[in-house]
Coordinates of C-alpha atoms in Angstrom, one line a residue:
X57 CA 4.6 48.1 -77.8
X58 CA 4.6 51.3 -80.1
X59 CA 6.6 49.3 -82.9
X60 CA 3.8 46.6 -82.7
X61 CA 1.0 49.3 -83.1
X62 CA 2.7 50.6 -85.7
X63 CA 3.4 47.4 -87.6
X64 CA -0.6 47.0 -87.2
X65 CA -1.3 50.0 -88.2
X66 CA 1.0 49.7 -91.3
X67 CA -0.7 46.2 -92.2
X68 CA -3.8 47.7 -91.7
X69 CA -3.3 50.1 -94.1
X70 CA -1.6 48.0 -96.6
X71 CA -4.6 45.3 -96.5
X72 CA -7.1 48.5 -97.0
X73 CA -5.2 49.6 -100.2
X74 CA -4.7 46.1 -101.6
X75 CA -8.7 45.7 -101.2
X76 CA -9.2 49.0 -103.1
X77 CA -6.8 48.2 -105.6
X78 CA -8.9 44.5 -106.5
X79 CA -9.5 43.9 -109.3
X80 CA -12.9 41.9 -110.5
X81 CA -13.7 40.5 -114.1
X82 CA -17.3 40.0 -115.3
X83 CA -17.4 37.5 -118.2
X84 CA -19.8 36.2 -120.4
X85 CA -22.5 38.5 -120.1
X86 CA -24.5 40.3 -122.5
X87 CA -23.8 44.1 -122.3
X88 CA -25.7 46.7 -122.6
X89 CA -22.8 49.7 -122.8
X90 CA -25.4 52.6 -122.9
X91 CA -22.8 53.9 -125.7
X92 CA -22.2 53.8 -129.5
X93 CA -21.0 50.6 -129.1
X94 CA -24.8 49.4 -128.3
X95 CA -25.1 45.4 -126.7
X96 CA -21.8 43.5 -127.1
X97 CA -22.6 39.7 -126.9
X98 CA -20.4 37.5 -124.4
X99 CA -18.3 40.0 -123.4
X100 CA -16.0 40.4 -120.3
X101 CA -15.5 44.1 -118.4
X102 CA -12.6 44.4 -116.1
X103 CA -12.8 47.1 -113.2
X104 CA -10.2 48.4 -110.8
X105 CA -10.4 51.3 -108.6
X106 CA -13.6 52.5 -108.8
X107 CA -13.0 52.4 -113.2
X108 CA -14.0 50.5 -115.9
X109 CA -10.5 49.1 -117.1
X110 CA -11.1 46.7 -119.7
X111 CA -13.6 45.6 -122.5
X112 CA -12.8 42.4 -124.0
X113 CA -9.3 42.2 -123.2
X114 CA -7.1 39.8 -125.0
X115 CA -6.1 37.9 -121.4
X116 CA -7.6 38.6 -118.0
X117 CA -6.2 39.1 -114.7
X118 CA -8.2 39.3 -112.2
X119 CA -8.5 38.7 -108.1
X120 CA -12.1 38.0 -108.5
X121 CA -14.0 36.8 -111.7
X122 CA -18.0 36.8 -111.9
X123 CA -19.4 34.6 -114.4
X124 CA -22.1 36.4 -116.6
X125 CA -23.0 34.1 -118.4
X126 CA -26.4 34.1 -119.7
X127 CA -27.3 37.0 -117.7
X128 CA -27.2 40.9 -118.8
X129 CA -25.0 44.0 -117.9
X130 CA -25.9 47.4 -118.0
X131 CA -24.5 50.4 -116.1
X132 CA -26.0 51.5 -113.2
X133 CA -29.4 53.0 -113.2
X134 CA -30.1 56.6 -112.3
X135 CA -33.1 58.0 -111.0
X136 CA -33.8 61.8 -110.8
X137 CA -36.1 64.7 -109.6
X138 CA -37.4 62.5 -106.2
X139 CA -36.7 63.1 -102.6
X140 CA -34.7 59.7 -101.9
X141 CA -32.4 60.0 -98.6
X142 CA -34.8 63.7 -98.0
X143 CA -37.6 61.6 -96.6
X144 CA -38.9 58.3 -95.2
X145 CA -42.7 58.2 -94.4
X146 CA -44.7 60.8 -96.3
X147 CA -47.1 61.4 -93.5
X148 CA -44.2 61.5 -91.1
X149 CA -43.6 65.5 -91.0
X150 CA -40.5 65.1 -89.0
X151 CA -38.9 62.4 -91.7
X152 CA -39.5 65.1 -94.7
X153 CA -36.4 67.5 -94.9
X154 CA -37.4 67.9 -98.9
X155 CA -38.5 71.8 -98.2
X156 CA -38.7 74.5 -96.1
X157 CA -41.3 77.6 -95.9
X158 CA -37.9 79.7 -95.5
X159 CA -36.2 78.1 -98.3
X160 CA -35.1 80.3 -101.4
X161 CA -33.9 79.6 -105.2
X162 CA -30.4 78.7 -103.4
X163 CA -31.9 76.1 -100.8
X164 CA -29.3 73.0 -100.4
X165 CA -30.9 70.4 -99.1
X166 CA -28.3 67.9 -99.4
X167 CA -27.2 69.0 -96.2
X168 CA -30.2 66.6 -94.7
X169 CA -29.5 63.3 -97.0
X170 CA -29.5 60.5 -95.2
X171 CA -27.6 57.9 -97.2
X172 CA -29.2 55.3 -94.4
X173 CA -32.5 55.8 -95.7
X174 CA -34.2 52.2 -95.7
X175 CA -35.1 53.7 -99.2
X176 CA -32.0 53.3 -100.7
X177 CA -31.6 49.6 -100.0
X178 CA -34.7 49.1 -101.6
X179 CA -33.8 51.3 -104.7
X180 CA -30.6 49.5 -105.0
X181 CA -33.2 46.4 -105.8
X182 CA -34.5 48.1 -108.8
X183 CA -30.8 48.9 -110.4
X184 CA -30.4 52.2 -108.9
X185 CA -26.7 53.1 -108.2
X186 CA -26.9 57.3 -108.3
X187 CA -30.0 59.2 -108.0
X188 CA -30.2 63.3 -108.5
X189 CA -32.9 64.4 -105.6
X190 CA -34.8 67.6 -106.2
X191 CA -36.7 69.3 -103.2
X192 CA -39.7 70.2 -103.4
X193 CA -42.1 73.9 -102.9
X194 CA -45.6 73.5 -102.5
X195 CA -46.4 77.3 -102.3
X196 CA -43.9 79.3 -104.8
X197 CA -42.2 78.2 -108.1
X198 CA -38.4 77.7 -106.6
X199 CA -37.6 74.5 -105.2
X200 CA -34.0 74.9 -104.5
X201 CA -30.5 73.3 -106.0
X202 CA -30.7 69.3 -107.1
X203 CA -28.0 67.2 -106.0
X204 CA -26.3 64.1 -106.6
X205 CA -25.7 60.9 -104.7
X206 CA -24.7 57.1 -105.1
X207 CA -26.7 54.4 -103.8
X208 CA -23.5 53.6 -101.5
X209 CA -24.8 53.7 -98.3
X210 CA -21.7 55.4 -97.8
X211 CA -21.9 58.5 -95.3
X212 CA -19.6 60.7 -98.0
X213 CA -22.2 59.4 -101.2
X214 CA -23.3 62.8 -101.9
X215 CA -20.7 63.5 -105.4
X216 CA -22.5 67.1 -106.6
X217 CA -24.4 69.5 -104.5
X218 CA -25.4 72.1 -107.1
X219 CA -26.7 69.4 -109.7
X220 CA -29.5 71.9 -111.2
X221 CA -31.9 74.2 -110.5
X222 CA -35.3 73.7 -109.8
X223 CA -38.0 76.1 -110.7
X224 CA -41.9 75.1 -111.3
X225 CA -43.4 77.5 -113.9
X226 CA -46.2 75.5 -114.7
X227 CA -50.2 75.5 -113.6
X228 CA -50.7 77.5 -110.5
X229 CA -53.8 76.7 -107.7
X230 CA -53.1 80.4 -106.5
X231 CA -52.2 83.1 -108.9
X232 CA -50.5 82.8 -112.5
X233 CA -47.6 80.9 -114.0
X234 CA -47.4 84.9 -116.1
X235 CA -45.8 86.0 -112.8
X236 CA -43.1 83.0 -112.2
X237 CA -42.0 83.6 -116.0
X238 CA -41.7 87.5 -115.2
X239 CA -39.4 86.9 -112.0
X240 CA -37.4 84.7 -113.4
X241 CA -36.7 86.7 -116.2
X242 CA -36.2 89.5 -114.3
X243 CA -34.1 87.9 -111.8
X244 CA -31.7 86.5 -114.9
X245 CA -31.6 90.0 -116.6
X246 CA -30.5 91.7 -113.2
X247 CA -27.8 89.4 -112.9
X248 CA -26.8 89.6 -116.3
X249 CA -26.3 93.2 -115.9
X250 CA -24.8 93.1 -112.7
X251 CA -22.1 90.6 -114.0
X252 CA -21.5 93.4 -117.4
X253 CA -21.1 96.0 -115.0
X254 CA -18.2 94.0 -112.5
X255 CA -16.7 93.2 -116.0
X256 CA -16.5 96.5 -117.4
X257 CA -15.3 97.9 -114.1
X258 CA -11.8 99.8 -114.5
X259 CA -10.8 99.6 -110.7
X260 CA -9.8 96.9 -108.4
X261 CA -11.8 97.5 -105.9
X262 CA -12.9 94.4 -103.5
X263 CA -16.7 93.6 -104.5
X264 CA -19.2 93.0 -102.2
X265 CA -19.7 89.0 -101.1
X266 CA -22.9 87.3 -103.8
X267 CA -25.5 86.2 -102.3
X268 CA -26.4 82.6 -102.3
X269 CA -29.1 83.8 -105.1
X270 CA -26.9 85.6 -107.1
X271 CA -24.2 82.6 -107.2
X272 CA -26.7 80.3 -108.7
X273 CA -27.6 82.8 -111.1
X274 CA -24.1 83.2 -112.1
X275 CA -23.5 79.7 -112.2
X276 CA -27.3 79.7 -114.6
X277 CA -25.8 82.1 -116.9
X278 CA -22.6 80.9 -117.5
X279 CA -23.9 77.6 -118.5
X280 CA -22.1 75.9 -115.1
X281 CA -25.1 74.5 -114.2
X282 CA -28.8 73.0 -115.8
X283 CA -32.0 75.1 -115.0
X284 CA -34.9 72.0 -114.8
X285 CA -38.2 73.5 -115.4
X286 CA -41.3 71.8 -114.5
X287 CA -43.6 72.4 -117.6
X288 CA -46.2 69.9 -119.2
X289 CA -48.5 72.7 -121.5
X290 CA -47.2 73.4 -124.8
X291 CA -47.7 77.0 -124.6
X292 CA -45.6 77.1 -121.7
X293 CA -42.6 74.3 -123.2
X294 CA -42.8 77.3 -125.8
X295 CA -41.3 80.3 -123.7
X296 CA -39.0 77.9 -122.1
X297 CA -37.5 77.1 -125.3
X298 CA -37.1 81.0 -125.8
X299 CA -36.3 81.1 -122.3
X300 CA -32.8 79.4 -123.4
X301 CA -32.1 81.3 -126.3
X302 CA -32.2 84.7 -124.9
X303 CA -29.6 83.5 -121.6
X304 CA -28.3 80.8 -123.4
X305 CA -29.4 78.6 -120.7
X306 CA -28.7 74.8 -120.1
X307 CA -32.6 74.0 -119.8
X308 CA -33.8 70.4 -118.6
X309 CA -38.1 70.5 -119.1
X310 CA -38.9 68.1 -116.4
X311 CA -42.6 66.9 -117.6
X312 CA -43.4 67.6 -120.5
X313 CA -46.4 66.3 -121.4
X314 CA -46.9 68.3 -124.4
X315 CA -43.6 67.8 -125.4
X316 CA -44.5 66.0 -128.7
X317 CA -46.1 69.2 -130.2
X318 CA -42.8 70.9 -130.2
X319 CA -41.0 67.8 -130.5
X320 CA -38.3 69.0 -133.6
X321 CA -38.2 72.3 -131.8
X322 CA -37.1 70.8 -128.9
X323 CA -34.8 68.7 -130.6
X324 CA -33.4 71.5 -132.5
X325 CA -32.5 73.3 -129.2
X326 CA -30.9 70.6 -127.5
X327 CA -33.0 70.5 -124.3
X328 CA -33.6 66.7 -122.7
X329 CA -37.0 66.1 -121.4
X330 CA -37.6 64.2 -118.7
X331 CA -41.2 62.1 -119.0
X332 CA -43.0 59.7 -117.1
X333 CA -43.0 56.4 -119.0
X334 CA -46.8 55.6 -117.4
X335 CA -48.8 58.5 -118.0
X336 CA -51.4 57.9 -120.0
X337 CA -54.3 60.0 -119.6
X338 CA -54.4 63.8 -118.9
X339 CA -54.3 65.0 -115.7
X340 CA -54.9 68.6 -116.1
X341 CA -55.7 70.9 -118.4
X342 CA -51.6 71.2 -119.1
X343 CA -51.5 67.4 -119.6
X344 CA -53.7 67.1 -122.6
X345 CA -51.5 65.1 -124.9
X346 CA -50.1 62.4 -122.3
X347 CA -49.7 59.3 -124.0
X348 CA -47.9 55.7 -123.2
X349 CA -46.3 57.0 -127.0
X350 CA -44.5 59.9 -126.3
X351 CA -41.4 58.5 -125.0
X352 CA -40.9 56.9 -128.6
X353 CA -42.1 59.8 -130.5
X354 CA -39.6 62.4 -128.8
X355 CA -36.6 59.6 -128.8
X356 CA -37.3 59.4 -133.2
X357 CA -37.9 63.7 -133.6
X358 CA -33.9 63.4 -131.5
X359 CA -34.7 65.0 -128.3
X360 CA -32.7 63.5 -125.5
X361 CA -35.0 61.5 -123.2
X362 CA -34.8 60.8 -119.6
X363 CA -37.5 58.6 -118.2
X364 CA -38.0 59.2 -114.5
X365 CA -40.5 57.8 -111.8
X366 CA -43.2 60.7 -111.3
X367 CA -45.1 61.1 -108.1
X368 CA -43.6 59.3 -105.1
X369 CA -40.6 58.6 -106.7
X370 CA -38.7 58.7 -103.2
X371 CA -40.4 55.4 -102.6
X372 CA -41.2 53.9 -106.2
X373 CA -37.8 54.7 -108.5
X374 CA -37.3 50.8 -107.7
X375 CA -39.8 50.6 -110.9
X376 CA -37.7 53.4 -113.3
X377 CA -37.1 49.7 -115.3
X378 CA -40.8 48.5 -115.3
X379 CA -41.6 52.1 -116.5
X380 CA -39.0 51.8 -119.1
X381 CA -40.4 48.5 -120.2
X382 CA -43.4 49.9 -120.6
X383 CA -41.9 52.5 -122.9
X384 CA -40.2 50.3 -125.1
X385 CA -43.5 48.0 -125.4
X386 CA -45.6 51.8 -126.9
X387 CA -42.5 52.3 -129.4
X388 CA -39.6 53.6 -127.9
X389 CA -36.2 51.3 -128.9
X390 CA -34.9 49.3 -126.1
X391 CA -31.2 51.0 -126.7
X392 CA -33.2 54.4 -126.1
X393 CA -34.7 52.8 -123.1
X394 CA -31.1 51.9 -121.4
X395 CA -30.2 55.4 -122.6
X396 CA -33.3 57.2 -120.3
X397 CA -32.3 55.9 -117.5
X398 CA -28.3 55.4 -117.9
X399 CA -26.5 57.7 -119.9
X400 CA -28.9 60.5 -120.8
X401 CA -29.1 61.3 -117.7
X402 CA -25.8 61.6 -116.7
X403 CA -25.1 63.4 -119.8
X404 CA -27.9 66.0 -118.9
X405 CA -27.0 66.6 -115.7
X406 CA -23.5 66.2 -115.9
X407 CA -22.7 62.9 -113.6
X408 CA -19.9 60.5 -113.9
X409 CA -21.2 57.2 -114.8
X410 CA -24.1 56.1 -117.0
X411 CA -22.1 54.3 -120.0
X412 CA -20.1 51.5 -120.0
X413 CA -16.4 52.5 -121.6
X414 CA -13.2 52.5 -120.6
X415 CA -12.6 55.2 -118.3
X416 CA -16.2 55.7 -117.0
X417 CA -17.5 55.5 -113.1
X418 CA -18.0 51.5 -112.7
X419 CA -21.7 51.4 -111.3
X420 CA -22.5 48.3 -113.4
X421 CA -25.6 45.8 -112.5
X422 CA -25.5 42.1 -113.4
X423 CA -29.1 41.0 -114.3
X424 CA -30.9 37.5 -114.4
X425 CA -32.2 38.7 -117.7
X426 CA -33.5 41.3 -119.2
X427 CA -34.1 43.8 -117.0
X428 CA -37.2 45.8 -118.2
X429 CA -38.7 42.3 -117.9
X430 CA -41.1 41.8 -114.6
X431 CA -39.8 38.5 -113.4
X432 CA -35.9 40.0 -113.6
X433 CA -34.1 40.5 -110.4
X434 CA -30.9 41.8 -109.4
X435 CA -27.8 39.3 -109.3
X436 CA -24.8 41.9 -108.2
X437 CA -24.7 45.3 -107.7
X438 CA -21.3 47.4 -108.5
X439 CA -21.2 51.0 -107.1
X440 CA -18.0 52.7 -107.8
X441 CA -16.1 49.6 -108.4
X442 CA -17.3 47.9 -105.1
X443 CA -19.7 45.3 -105.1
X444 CA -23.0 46.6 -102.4
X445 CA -25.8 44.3 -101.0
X446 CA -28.9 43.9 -102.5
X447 CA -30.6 42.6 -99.0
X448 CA -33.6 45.7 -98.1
X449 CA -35.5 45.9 -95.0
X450 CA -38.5 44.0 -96.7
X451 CA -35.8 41.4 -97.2
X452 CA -35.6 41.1 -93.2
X453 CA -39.2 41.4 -92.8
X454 CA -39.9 38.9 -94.8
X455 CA -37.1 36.5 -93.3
X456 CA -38.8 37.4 -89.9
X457 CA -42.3 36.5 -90.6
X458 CA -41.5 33.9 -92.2
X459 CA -38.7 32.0 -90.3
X460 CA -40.1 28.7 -88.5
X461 CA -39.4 29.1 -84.7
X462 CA -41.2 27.4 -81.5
X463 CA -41.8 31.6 -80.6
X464 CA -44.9 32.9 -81.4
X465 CA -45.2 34.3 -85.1
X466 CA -42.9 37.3 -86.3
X467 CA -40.6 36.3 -83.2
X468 CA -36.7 35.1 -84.0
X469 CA -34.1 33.8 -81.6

């Protein structure tokens, strides 16, 4: 009896490997690679565990083969700075786990993701294969650590818990932004010296445990991990950019609206802005120059763009490729477009995936056409090298109100 449950067990895990070890062959598509290379034309990309093997190899070997033809490729889109997984109804206090009263500059709250979120299934719809989540503070200017999670489904799909931080230093409703820029530059100075004086420190004596605060600090200084800032008023997009010069700071200017006045300086100091594609009108007095345009003015002065759903993005980054449509029809290049929502945003915020290259994360998407287009849908959907189900929950609820039955409406056997 043991020899049998081992010889099950052994098969088992022998089938499970095999499975892992698959390896599937898109051909014929038209590929978007998100790279240098820009849109190959009938090409064929092999994956195998979890990688991007192959581009056009000279002979293919594959266990499964997916025709593409006529249809388009891209990587996998990622979203950024929403509360996917961190909440499910809005109005439902105890489905929001986005922020805390408590909650400090080193809040974590990817220890509340919930990778079941009927959110996910439906962002999965809109291309989405990794998403960085930001929580939120409605009273002070720290909202705590971003992280980083597939669109897996998978309980273990959080890949980076300390993905950035995120600090609001722009208009206030009580008080002034003067205040937020003070502490934060005070807080980054205090480190800074604290870290000179361990450093210079002749003796080996043990020092005393950091505090969650001053870890993220040190991690700020030393360039381990981006600071976004949620800015839109030039004046304030101004000091940030001086901001990173005096800590030498990887800086991410999440808004941005005013972003085209200080477009070349932006450029100049390498710091990505993430926009919303729709906005159009100013909001606020800090939004004065929003503009359908913006998107293709920053992507032609060089600054890195990264288009992101604004607002309720936990529930809307399904239309991150509508938005990006509508950024390519006010001037920005549909390459550029890929780019904001593929592989700037990885590159930004550090993330495997985004491009696709030999080598790189396979979170691929097979399109009907082309994807910024309205009447595109999803065909398959590669995460990590394993194809994942399209099918959301207003897949079901539309199969159960719509499914002929002698019961009375909305009723299924």
């Amino acid at each position: 009896m043991t020899k049998f449950k081992l010889s099950m067990i052994t098969g088992a895990l022998l089938t499970s490997s095999a499975a892992f070890a698959q390896i599937t062959a898109i051909t014929g598509a038209t590929v978007h690679t998100a790279t240098e290379q820009g849109t190959l034309n009938n090409a064929t990309v092999v994956i195998e565990d979890g990688k991007i093997k192959a581009i056009n190899p000279q002979s293919i070997e594959a266990d499964v083969t997916v025709s593409g033809e006529g249809m388009v490729l891209t990587p996998g889109f990622i979203g950024s700075m929403n509360q996917l997984g961190l909440v499910e109804v809005g109005a439902v206090a105890r489905s929001r786990d986005a922020s805390d009263e408590k909650a400090g500059l080193d809040f974590d709250p990817s220890y509340a993701f919930n990778p079941r979120s009927s959110l996910i299934a439906y962002a999965r719809k809109g291309g989405i294969t990794q998403n960085v989540v930001s929580p939120v503070n409605y009273e002070g200017a720290y909202s705590g650590l971003a992280f980083t999670a597939d669109l897996s489904g998978d309980f273990d799909s959080v890949t980076d818990r300390h993905t950035a931080l995120v600090i609001d230093l722009g208009a206030k409703s009580k008080g002034s932004r003067a205040l937020s820029f003070q502490q934060l530059v005070e807080k980054l100075e205090g480190q800074q010296a604290k870290l000179k004086k361990q450093k210079d420190k002749k003796d080996d004596k043990e020092e005393d445990k950091p505090s969650g605060e001053e870890r993220v600090l040190t991690q700020l200084l030393e360039a381990k991990m981006p600071l976004v800032v949620e800015v839109s008023r030039g004046a304030d997009i101004a000091q940030v950019i001086k901001l990173k010069e005096q800590f030498s700071l990887d800086v991410i200017i999440r808004g941005g609206s005013d972003a085209v006045l200080l477009a070349n300086e932006l450029a100049k100091a390498e710091i990505p802005v993430i926009i919303n594609g729709v906005s159009n009108l100013p909001t606020d007095f800090d939004a004065m120059h929003a503009s359908l345009e913006n998107a293709g003015k920053l992507e032609k002065a060089g600054v890195k763009v990264l288009l992101s759903v604004f607002g309720d993005g936990s529930h809307n980054v399904y239309q991150l490729r509508y938005d990006a449509g509508i950024a390519v029809s006010n001037g920005m290049s549909f390459d550029s477009a890929i780019k904001a929502v593929t592989s700037n945003v990885a590159e930004a915020f550090e993330i495997d995936g985004g491009k696709i290259a030999v080598g790189q994360r396979a979170d691929l998407v097979l399109w009907s056409a082309d994807p910024f287009e309205l009447s595109t849908h999803v065909e398959k959907v590669w995460i990590n090298g394993e194809e994942v189900s399209t099918e959301s929950r207003h897949d079901k609820l539309r199969e159960r109100y719509t499914t002929d039955s002698q019961l009375p409406r909305a009723y299924t056997k």
